[in-house]
């Protein structure tokens, strides 16, 4: 069974700083890796996904994937108070319908 | 307007009772899912449906039964409720019927079993 671990559990950054979140997964045969954002009392919302080794940039978000080290990171440039939320890393396995989620990182951006 | 509607938003039940969680999606998607989020545990996959057909089931207990009367409708019936069933249940949908698709989640039904 795929395992997904996220670090840190919580992260506090000042407004305008770079936020860096980490995720490791256990199976190199995993397919896409997704990052979801979840605000209190709401469902998760997909932010960005990556499949191939390397990086992918969308707006203020950059994702880095290293399949050899089973590691993916999410970087949020110019963090804003509205970015404060729980960030969930999720891994999909080929031939499976389920996403395996990590426990999340609570990001707090201080004004 | 929310495109995935879950009802009710909050639900309190007594141990041993039965409840139905409602989910409708208006995104025109072909696949629907149920996930559960318990306190201190990661979001956990329960079921996936595609064109009203069960595709994957990771819920060991038969007390959890999905019901799909229409393509955009996937309810979750839970019988013989236990306090351990207390969690927020999220319905989700995706456009395609392959894995790796982006999931769209509803706001969840928070179930408390006393």
Short mmCIF file of C-alpha atoms in Angstrom, two decimals:
data_model
loop_
_atom_site.label_atom_id
_atom_site.label_comp_id
_atom_site.label_asym_id
_atom_site.label_seq_id
_atom_site.Cartn_x
_atom_site.Cartn_y
_atom_site.Cartn_z
CA UNK A 1 0.00 0.00 0.00
CA UNK A 2 1.34 3.41 -0.99
CA UNK A 3 2.30 5.68 1.90
CA UNK A 4 2.47 9.44 1.66
CA UNK A 5 4.24 11.53 4.29
CA UNK A 6 4.29 15.30 4.49
CA UNK A 7 6.55 17.73 6.30
CA UNK A 8 6.50 19.96 8.14
CA UNK A 9 3.21 19.46 9.96
CA UNK A 10 2.86 23.21 10.28
CA UNK A 11 4.62 26.16 8.73
CA UNK A 12 4.40 29.85 9.59
CA UNK A 13 5.82 32.40 7.17
CA UNK A 14 5.55 36.18 6.85
CA UNK A 15 3.61 37.72 4.00
CA UNK A 16 5.70 37.91 0.84
CA UNK A 17 7.98 35.02 1.79
CA UNK A 18 8.47 31.73 -0.04
CA UNK A 19 6.62 28.75 1.47
CA UNK A 20 8.17 25.32 0.91
CA UNK A 21 6.27 22.12 1.58
CA UNK A 22 7.58 18.55 1.27
CA UNK A 23 6.08 15.18 0.46
CA UNK A 24 7.59 11.71 0.18
CA UNK A 25 5.89 8.65 -1.23
CA UNK A 26 6.77 4.99 -1.01
CA UNK A 27 6.18 3.56 -4.49
CA UNK A 28 8.24 4.60 -7.49
CA UNK A 29 5.48 3.22 -9.76
CA UNK A 30 3.16 5.97 -8.63
CA UNK A 31 1.62 8.01 -11.41
CA UNK A 32 0.73 11.65 -10.89
CA UNK A 33 1.35 13.57 -7.70
CA UNK A 34 -1.23 16.19 -6.81
CA UNK A 35 -1.28 19.09 -4.38
CA UNK A 36 -4.64 20.09 -2.91
CA UNK A 37 -5.51 23.09 -0.74
CA UNK A 38 -8.13 22.77 1.99
CA UNK A 39 -9.63 25.68 3.92
CA UNK A 40 -11.50 25.03 7.20
CA UNK A 41 -14.95 23.57 6.66
CA UNK A 42 -14.39 23.14 2.92
CA UNK A 43 -13.47 20.31 0.61
CA UNK A 44 -9.98 20.03 -0.87
CA UNK A 45 -9.31 21.95 -4.07
CA UNK A 46 -6.74 20.82 -6.60
CA UNK A 47 -3.86 23.24 -7.16
CA UNK A 48 -1.30 21.56 -9.37
CA UNK A 49 -0.12 18.12 -10.44
CA UNK A 50 3.11 16.67 -11.82
CA UNK A 51 3.93 13.40 -13.54
CA UNK A 52 7.41 13.69 -15.01
CA UNK A 53 10.68 14.23 -13.17
CA UNK A 54 11.66 17.85 -12.98
CA UNK A 55 9.64 20.92 -12.21
CA UNK A 56 6.38 22.52 -13.21
CA UNK A 57 5.40 26.14 -12.67
CA UNK A 58 1.92 27.66 -12.58
CA UNK A 59 1.64 31.26 -11.41
CA UNK A 60 3.11 31.55 -7.91
CA UNK A 61 3.31 27.76 -7.54
CA UNK A 62 6.28 25.57 -8.46
CA UNK A 63 6.40 21.81 -7.99
CA UNK A 64 9.59 19.70 -8.07
CA UNK A 65 9.49 15.93 -8.50
CA UNK A 66 12.41 13.58 -7.98
CA UNK A 67 11.26 10.00 -8.57
CA UNK A 68 14.62 8.53 -7.64
CA UNK A 69 14.34 9.95 -4.11
CA UNK A 70 10.52 9.54 -4.04
CA UNK A 71 10.21 13.22 -3.14
CA UNK A 72 8.04 16.07 -4.32
CA UNK A 73 7.96 19.64 -3.07
CA UNK A 74 5.59 22.57 -3.48
CA UNK A 75 6.87 26.14 -3.35
CA UNK A 76 4.58 29.14 -3.08
CA UNK A 77 6.26 32.37 -4.07
CA UNK A 78 5.14 35.70 -2.50
CA UNK A 79 2.90 33.96 0.05
CA UNK A 80 -0.30 35.80 0.97
CA UNK A 81 -2.54 35.55 4.07
CA UNK A 82 -5.20 34.04 1.79
CA UNK A 83 -2.80 31.13 1.15
CA UNK A 84 -3.26 30.09 4.79
CA UNK A 85 -4.78 26.60 4.61
CA UNK A 86 -3.92 22.92 4.88
CA UNK A 87 -1.97 21.61 1.89
CA UNK A 88 -2.46 17.96 1.00
CA UNK A 89 -0.13 15.88 -1.12
CA UNK A 90 -1.86 13.04 -3.00
CA UNK A 91 -0.48 10.22 -5.12
CA UNK A 92 -2.30 8.22 -7.76
CA UNK A 93 -1.29 4.70 -8.68
CA UNK A 94 -1.53 3.31 -12.19
CA UNK A 95 -4.61 1.15 -12.66
CA UNK A 96 -6.14 2.38 -9.42
CA UNK A 97 -9.01 4.77 -8.94
CA UNK A 98 -7.92 6.00 -5.57
CA UNK A 99 -5.77 8.90 -4.52
CA UNK A 100 -3.57 8.29 -1.47
CA UNK A 101 -3.39 11.43 0.65
CA UNK A 102 -0.84 12.61 3.17
CA UNK A 103 -1.81 14.11 6.52
CA UNK A 104 -1.21 17.63 5.31
CA UNK A 105 0.82 20.72 6.17
CA UNK A 106 -0.94 23.60 7.93
CA UNK A 107 0.40 26.80 6.33
CA UNK A 108 -0.12 30.11 8.11
CA UNK A 109 0.93 33.32 6.38
CA UNK A 110 1.25 36.23 8.81
CA UNK A 111 0.32 39.73 7.55
CA UNK B 1 -22.82 28.32 -6.93
CA UNK B 2 -21.48 25.03 -5.63
CA UNK B 3 -21.22 22.46 -8.38
CA UNK B 4 -21.14 19.48 -6.03
CA UNK B 5 -23.93 19.54 -3.49
CA UNK B 6 -23.75 17.44 -0.35
CA UNK B 7 -26.62 17.17 2.08
CA UNK B 8 -26.83 17.59 4.94
CA UNK B 9 -23.82 19.67 5.96
CA UNK B 10 -24.02 18.40 9.55
CA UNK B 11 -25.56 15.17 10.81
CA UNK B 12 -25.90 13.80 14.34
CA UNK B 13 -26.91 10.17 14.77
CA UNK B 14 -27.22 7.67 17.58
CA UNK B 15 -25.27 4.43 17.70
CA UNK B 16 -27.02 1.66 15.79
CA UNK B 17 -29.07 3.93 13.55
CA UNK B 18 -28.93 4.32 9.77
CA UNK B 19 -28.26 7.47 7.75
CA UNK B 20 -28.02 8.41 4.08
CA UNK B 21 -25.58 11.05 2.85
CA UNK B 22 -26.65 12.77 -0.36
CA UNK B 23 -24.38 13.89 -3.20
CA UNK B 24 -25.23 15.48 -6.54
CA UNK B 25 -22.79 16.96 -9.04
CA UNK B 26 -23.58 19.46 -11.78
CA UNK B 27 -20.23 19.42 -13.55
CA UNK B 28 -21.25 16.86 -16.16
CA UNK B 29 -18.63 14.45 -14.85
CA UNK B 30 -18.69 10.72 -15.47
CA UNK B 31 -16.97 9.47 -12.32
CA UNK B 32 -17.91 10.02 -8.67
CA UNK B 33 -16.22 9.11 -5.42
CA UNK B 34 -16.58 9.04 -1.65
CA UNK B 35 -13.73 9.92 0.68
CA UNK B 36 -13.67 10.07 4.49
CA UNK B 37 -11.67 12.41 6.70
CA UNK B 38 -11.47 11.40 10.36
CA UNK B 39 -9.80 13.39 13.10
CA UNK B 40 -6.03 12.97 13.03
CA UNK B 41 -6.14 10.74 9.92
CA UNK B 42 -5.48 11.48 6.26
CA UNK B 43 -8.27 11.77 3.74
CA UNK B 44 -9.18 8.18 2.94
CA UNK B 45 -10.62 6.74 -0.28
CA UNK B 46 -13.84 4.74 0.09
CA UNK B 47 -15.53 4.13 -3.30
CA UNK B 48 -15.32 5.11 -6.95
CA UNK B 49 -18.13 4.93 -9.51
CA UNK B 50 -17.97 5.42 -13.26
CA UNK B 51 -21.16 5.61 -15.34
CA UNK B 52 -23.00 4.34 -12.23
CA UNK B 53 -20.83 1.26 -12.03
CA UNK B 54 -18.68 0.47 -8.97
CA UNK B 55 -15.02 0.64 -10.03
CA UNK B 56 -13.14 0.38 -6.73
CA UNK B 57 -14.08 -0.28 -3.12
CA UNK B 58 -11.63 0.19 -0.27
CA UNK B 59 -14.18 0.05 2.54
CA UNK B 60 -13.98 -3.25 4.39
CA UNK B 61 -17.36 -2.91 6.08
CA UNK B 62 -20.58 -3.79 4.25
CA UNK B 63 -22.31 -1.22 6.49
CA UNK B 64 -21.26 1.36 3.91
CA UNK B 65 -23.28 1.09 0.69
CA UNK B 66 -23.08 3.62 -2.15
CA UNK B 67 -26.24 4.14 -4.18
CA UNK B 68 -26.31 5.68 -7.66
CA UNK B 69 -29.77 6.36 -9.08
CA UNK B 70 -28.49 8.74 -11.79
CA UNK B 71 -25.12 9.45 -13.38
CA UNK B 72 -24.73 12.70 -11.43
CA UNK B 73 -25.96 11.26 -8.14
CA UNK B 74 -24.05 9.12 -5.62
CA UNK B 75 -25.48 8.70 -2.13
CA UNK B 76 -23.84 6.85 0.76
CA UNK B 77 -25.96 4.70 3.05
CA UNK B 78 -24.44 3.84 6.41
CA UNK B 79 -26.15 1.27 8.61
CA UNK B 80 -25.61 0.20 12.22
CA UNK B 81 -23.71 3.41 12.93
CA UNK B 82 -20.79 3.33 15.39
CA UNK B 83 -18.99 6.21 17.15
CA UNK B 84 -15.89 5.34 15.05
CA UNK B 85 -17.88 6.31 11.94
CA UNK B 86 -17.75 9.94 13.11
CA UNK B 87 -15.94 11.83 10.37
CA UNK B 88 -16.43 14.26 7.53
CA UNK B 89 -17.51 12.46 4.38
CA UNK B 90 -16.56 14.08 1.09
CA UNK B 91 -18.11 13.39 -2.26
CA UNK B 92 -15.96 14.08 -5.33
CA UNK B 93 -16.18 13.81 -9.08
CA UNK B 94 -13.88 13.79 -12.10
CA UNK B 95 -14.35 14.46 -15.79
CA UNK B 96 -12.80 11.31 -17.16
CA UNK B 97 -12.93 7.70 -16.23
CA UNK B 98 -9.22 7.01 -15.94
CA UNK B 99 -7.00 7.37 -12.94
CA UNK B 100 -4.85 10.50 -12.52
CA UNK B 101 -7.83 12.76 -13.11
CA UNK B 102 -8.27 15.96 -11.13
CA UNK B 103 -10.90 15.50 -8.43
CA UNK B 104 -13.49 18.15 -7.56
CA UNK B 105 -14.74 17.86 -3.98
CA UNK B 106 -17.95 18.91 -2.29
CA UNK B 107 -17.93 20.72 1.05
CA UNK B 108 -18.55 17.53 2.98
CA UNK B 109 -21.06 16.11 5.45
CA UNK B 110 -19.82 16.12 9.03
CA UNK B 111 -21.24 13.07 10.79
CA UNK B 112 -21.21 12.73 14.56
CA UNK B 113 -22.30 9.40 16.06
CA UNK B 114 -23.21 9.52 19.74
#
